[in-house]
Amino acid sequence: METVAVTSDFWRGRRVFITGHTGFKGSWLALWLRQLGADVHGYALHAADGDSMWQATGLADLIGGELADIRDAERLTAAMARQQPELVLHLAAQPLVRESYRTPADTWSTNVTGTLNVLQAVRQCDSVRAVLVVTTDKCYDNREWVWPYREQDALGGHDPYSSSKAAVELLCASWRASFLQAQGVALATARAGNVIGGGDWSAERLLPDILRQWQHDQPVTLRYPGATRPWQHVLEPLHGYLLLAQALLNGQHGADSAWNFGPDTADVASVGAVVAQLAALWPGKPQWQIDATPQPHEAGLLALDSAKARHLLAWKPRWSLPQALAQTVRWHQAWQAGEDMQRHTLTQIEDFQNSTR
């Protein structure tokens, strides 16, 4: 597959419709696309109460959008029809494993029915040429084996979040074969690892929990210190999404399929190892402790095989785990110091674009 760099020459003036643009990943992606010159329009719920990437970077003044629920099919369809996008990037979701145990029905309706609404809206919008649906590395039937999962491995999911995302993968495969291919619309799904980076204040997620506690000199409680995850800075999979979207829009053979975007093997690390590295970057003497009480099931061992993206999209990670952690701490400390976070974030994006592994 011919490779194309992520440049403003490609993206300038492209009409892009992003669901979930007020979330952590969506905000980073919307700002990056805006920097590249794309005409970006979002559709998402209000940013979460309290601190958020969306608010910290002042994106409401920069990017147009509609604040609504993707489960409102009529409103979503109307919003997409008004914008007449070339490309749809679907990131809106209920993204938390532990929350899915508390609200399983809402998790499934948001993730599965919400995605169905997006695909149905695409069918009614003649301007759309390509769709990228973001799922998760947790969509695989996790066997706790030592080798990474490839795109053709079995789907599954113990918890409601993971299983809902596996269902989204099946939904996308069906709608691609049944409807979208015949309409000339390319559809791909993207599965990324555990993303970290500045501007994530999600509840019950490792780095946000750590930074919240340590900035108040409080110890952080670890639930699964031995669990391993494919950690990566948020810009890594977003770079993959942009390369994949370009391939879809260019009509490149085989792009309309499932893709993994995971870190190098060296960056698959345990929760305990990540906390130790983060503590070395944090001023003072940060503390942590182990929660010995029973916890809901989560995967213990998880890694992704991204050979397909490496070979066919020329995508590869640019920041190691130590670099990703350093960039995350640097962003958080800049925010604490009251810096212009839109400018700081754009500087990190530029640094990422100019870096090589």
XYZ file of C-alpha atoms in Angstrom:
357
model
C 0.000 0.000 0.000
C 1.366 3.403 -0.935
C 2.245 5.492 2.120
C 1.258 9.135 2.510
C 2.593 11.496 5.169
C 0.166 13.356 7.450
C 0.432 16.876 6.021
C -1.650 20.000 5.720
C -1.458 19.606 1.934
C -3.771 16.596 2.259
C -6.024 17.848 5.059
C -6.487 21.530 4.248
C -10.168 22.181 3.580
C -11.267 18.552 4.159
C -14.711 18.385 5.767
C -14.454 16.112 8.813
C -17.270 15.091 11.169
C -16.015 13.830 14.558
C -18.222 12.208 17.170
C -16.874 12.465 20.708
C -14.919 15.649 19.974
C -15.284 16.896 23.573
C -13.618 13.793 25.047
C -9.938 13.209 25.779
C -8.909 11.560 22.490
C -11.479 13.514 20.490
C -10.143 16.863 21.717
C -6.560 16.000 20.812
C -7.681 14.764 17.381
C -9.925 17.752 16.670
C -7.143 20.188 17.559
C -4.606 18.312 15.407
C -6.971 18.288 12.423
C -7.668 21.984 12.922
C -3.909 22.627 12.939
C -3.672 20.710 9.636
C -6.311 22.998 8.125
C -9.290 20.633 8.091
C -12.847 21.930 8.358
C -13.807 20.141 11.587
C -17.311 19.757 12.982
C -18.050 17.778 16.141
C -20.994 15.939 17.640
C -20.764 14.883 21.293
C -22.107 15.253 24.787
C -21.037 18.203 26.902
C -17.527 17.824 28.256
C -17.538 16.191 31.680
C -18.096 18.465 34.652
C -14.886 19.771 36.168
C -11.571 19.693 34.359
C -11.428 18.459 30.770
C -9.112 18.631 27.784
C -11.862 20.385 25.832
C -12.131 23.208 28.388
C -8.432 23.461 29.220
C -7.491 24.061 25.578
C -10.384 26.401 24.750
C -11.527 24.290 21.806
C -15.111 25.546 21.970
C -13.879 28.838 20.468
C -11.974 27.071 17.697
C -14.059 24.099 16.536
C -17.731 24.044 15.632
C -19.910 21.322 17.048
C -23.249 20.141 18.305
C -23.706 18.976 21.893
C -26.052 15.997 21.727
C -26.280 12.242 22.287
C -25.352 9.804 19.499
C -28.333 7.718 20.628
C -30.567 10.486 19.241
C -30.618 9.083 15.703
C -32.780 11.809 14.171
C -30.662 14.659 15.512
C -27.411 12.919 14.563
C -28.612 12.282 11.015
C -29.695 15.899 10.640
C -26.386 17.213 11.978
C -24.371 15.104 9.553
C -26.611 16.102 6.642
C -26.085 19.800 7.435
C -22.307 19.478 7.485
C -21.938 17.276 4.375
C -18.598 15.780 5.500
C -16.175 13.806 3.362
C -14.928 11.833 6.349
C -16.605 10.618 9.549
C -14.427 9.790 12.575
C -16.482 8.008 15.224
C -14.919 8.230 18.706
C -17.979 8.834 20.915
C -18.384 6.032 23.451
C -18.741 5.008 27.070
C -15.027 4.126 27.377
C -14.553 2.867 30.948
C -14.452 -0.784 32.015
C -15.480 -0.248 35.644
C -18.294 2.117 34.679
C -19.627 -0.583 32.336
C -20.206 -2.883 35.311
C -22.355 -0.188 36.957
C -24.237 0.829 33.785
C -24.106 -2.148 31.400
C -27.272 -1.280 29.458
C -26.211 2.342 28.939
C -22.743 1.174 27.896
C -24.189 -1.133 25.251
C -26.744 1.383 23.997
C -24.116 4.135 23.689
C -21.438 1.995 22.103
C -23.501 -0.320 19.903
C -26.739 1.542 19.159
C -24.785 4.810 18.966
C -22.471 3.324 16.345
C -25.446 1.912 14.453
C -26.929 5.425 14.366
C -23.672 6.810 12.973
C -23.545 4.203 10.203
C -27.192 4.730 9.331
C -26.636 8.500 9.177
C -23.710 7.862 6.814
C -25.993 5.831 4.534
C -28.237 8.889 4.207
C -25.414 11.393 3.617
C -24.173 11.302 0.021
C -21.094 13.423 0.719
C -19.403 10.807 2.968
C -16.604 8.872 1.282
C -14.982 7.214 4.300
C -15.718 6.263 7.911
C -13.298 5.320 10.678
C -14.791 3.733 13.810
C -12.542 3.628 16.882
C -12.991 0.584 19.092
C -10.373 -0.814 21.529
C -7.675 -3.417 22.135
C -10.101 -4.969 24.633
C -12.396 -6.209 21.847
C -10.405 -9.463 21.593
C -11.333 -12.726 23.312
C -8.558 -12.397 25.886
C -6.936 -15.763 26.585
C -4.206 -14.258 28.823
C -1.601 -15.618 26.437
C 1.873 -14.143 26.043
C 1.826 -13.190 22.350
C 0.111 -10.081 20.961
C -3.343 -10.161 19.362
C -3.652 -9.783 15.602
C -6.597 -8.342 13.698
C -7.867 -11.773 12.651
C -7.954 -13.174 16.209
C -11.304 -13.966 17.805
C -13.399 -11.154 19.237
C -14.882 -11.343 22.704
C -14.967 -9.464 26.006
C -15.597 -10.432 29.624
C -16.874 -7.056 30.854
C -19.760 -5.085 29.287
C -17.445 -2.441 27.836
C -15.160 -4.919 26.067
C -18.026 -7.031 24.771
C -19.851 -3.939 23.498
C -16.789 -2.974 21.472
C -16.498 -6.496 20.064
C -20.127 -6.120 19.005
C -19.253 -2.814 17.324
C -16.578 -4.611 15.297
C -19.166 -7.154 14.104
C -21.645 -4.393 13.361
C -19.106 -2.529 11.231
C -18.118 -5.655 9.299
C -21.784 -6.356 8.555
C -22.675 -2.803 7.472
C -19.539 -2.624 5.323
C -20.464 -5.797 3.446
C -24.226 -5.225 3.370
C -24.519 -1.527 2.568
C -21.491 0.761 2.521
C -19.309 -0.991 -0.034
C -22.167 -0.814 -2.521
C -22.456 2.936 -1.856
C -18.729 3.452 -2.419
C -18.096 4.331 1.237
C -14.924 2.891 2.796
C -15.234 1.785 6.443
C -12.394 0.793 8.785
C -12.119 0.083 12.504
C -9.141 0.953 14.690
C -8.038 -0.811 17.877
C -5.560 1.046 20.076
C -3.816 0.332 23.358
C -4.082 2.176 26.688
C -3.597 5.836 25.830
C -2.002 8.351 28.161
C -1.356 12.054 27.815
C -2.132 15.475 29.192
C -5.745 16.496 29.576
C -7.190 13.159 30.677
C -9.220 13.548 33.861
C -11.312 10.390 33.444
C -12.409 8.658 36.626
C -10.954 5.244 37.505
C -8.183 5.441 34.922
C -4.609 4.938 36.082
C -2.733 8.124 35.148
C -5.577 10.565 35.865
C -6.071 8.918 39.277
C -2.346 9.183 40.011
C -2.011 12.820 38.973
C -5.144 13.831 40.874
C -3.823 12.301 44.100
C -0.195 13.327 43.801
C -0.943 16.961 43.045
C -2.591 17.047 46.488
C 0.243 15.028 48.104
C -2.079 12.055 48.613
C -1.132 8.381 48.020
C -2.702 6.662 45.028
C -4.393 3.273 45.419
C -3.568 0.605 42.827
C -6.131 -2.075 42.025
C -4.140 -4.285 39.620
C -0.404 -3.554 40.056
C 0.621 -6.683 38.128
C -1.664 -6.166 35.124
C 0.195 -5.417 31.890
C -1.102 -3.052 29.230
C 0.099 -1.663 25.860
C 0.751 1.911 27.043
C 1.143 4.673 24.444
C 0.849 8.434 24.220
C -2.497 9.525 22.806
C -0.802 11.004 19.737
C 0.437 7.556 18.658
C -2.942 6.027 17.737
C -4.236 9.392 16.518
C -1.346 9.462 14.062
C -2.437 5.990 12.963
C -6.040 7.119 12.573
C -4.972 10.006 10.337
C -2.807 7.768 8.156
C -5.630 5.241 7.909
C -8.188 7.942 7.078
C -5.942 9.157 4.279
C -5.682 5.621 2.918
C -9.473 5.291 3.023
C -10.007 8.590 1.227
C -7.388 7.641 -1.351
C -9.242 4.392 -2.032
C -6.201 2.275 -1.240
C -6.795 -1.451 -1.426
C -7.366 -3.201 1.898
C -7.724 -0.071 4.000
C -11.400 -0.812 4.687
C -10.754 -3.387 7.406
C -9.678 -3.688 11.071
C -6.361 -2.227 12.262
C -4.257 -2.437 15.437
C -2.224 0.545 16.648
C -0.175 -0.583 19.626
C 3.213 0.301 21.145
C 6.511 -1.487 20.790
C 6.940 -4.631 22.884
C 9.255 -2.766 25.270
C 6.384 -0.429 26.162
C 4.017 -3.179 27.254
C 4.472 -2.759 31.000
C 2.776 -3.567 34.283
C 0.785 -1.001 36.227
C 3.398 -1.145 38.979
C 6.232 -0.426 36.542
C 4.379 2.564 35.087
C 3.763 4.018 38.543
C 7.438 3.624 39.449
C 8.513 5.439 36.257
C 5.972 8.174 36.837
C 7.121 8.628 40.450
C 10.663 9.277 39.225
C 9.338 12.201 37.151
C 7.189 13.705 39.901
C 8.643 16.216 42.407
C 8.654 15.291 46.086
C 8.007 11.808 47.384
C 4.847 10.442 45.745
C 3.294 7.445 47.459
C 1.109 4.540 46.397
C -0.600 1.590 48.042
C -2.325 -1.633 47.008
C -6.104 -2.090 47.289
C -6.539 -5.631 48.632
C -10.357 -5.647 48.406
C -12.085 -7.747 45.682
C -12.270 -5.930 42.325
C -14.326 -6.474 39.146
C -12.607 -8.631 36.529
C -10.131 -6.945 34.196
C -7.669 -8.539 31.785
C -4.305 -9.335 33.307
C -2.181 -9.594 30.163
C -2.833 -7.699 26.933
C -0.709 -6.653 23.943
C -1.333 -5.801 20.285
C 0.410 -6.897 17.098
C 0.601 -3.833 14.847
C 2.579 -5.412 11.994
C -0.228 -4.689 9.543
C -0.157 -0.935 10.240
C 3.637 -0.886 10.198
C 3.922 -2.607 6.831
C 0.888 -1.233 4.989
C 0.598 2.287 6.423
C 4.254 2.853 7.380
C 2.978 3.710 10.851
C 5.194 3.130 13.862
C 5.413 4.481 17.422
C 7.467 7.640 17.827
C 7.619 8.124 21.605
C 8.781 5.425 24.001
C 6.900 4.853 27.252
C 9.386 6.998 29.257
C 8.941 9.798 26.712
C 5.149 9.458 26.803
C 5.126 9.645 30.598
C 7.442 12.669 30.558
C 5.218 14.469 28.047
C 2.147 13.683 30.165
C 3.729 15.080 33.340
C 4.998 18.134 31.421
C 1.471 18.873 30.128
C -0.059 18.478 33.601
C 2.514 20.734 35.231
C 2.011 23.383 32.527
C -1.726 23.266 33.221
C -1.103 23.620 36.960
C 1.098 26.643 36.234
C -1.703 28.343 34.286
C -0.026 28.264 30.879
C -1.893 28.645 27.572
C -2.815 24.978 27.134
C -3.968 25.263 23.544
C -0.536 26.574 22.615
C 1.201 23.998 24.810
C -0.802 21.170 23.247
C -0.051 22.369 19.713
C 3.636 22.478 20.639
C 3.482 18.850 21.801
C 1.768 17.876 18.543
C 4.493 19.647 16.566
C 7.212 17.958 18.642
C 5.581 14.591 17.977
C 5.368 15.231 14.245
C 9.052 16.166 14.129
C 10.257 13.213 16.214
C 11.517 9.806 15.166
C 11.990 6.683 17.257
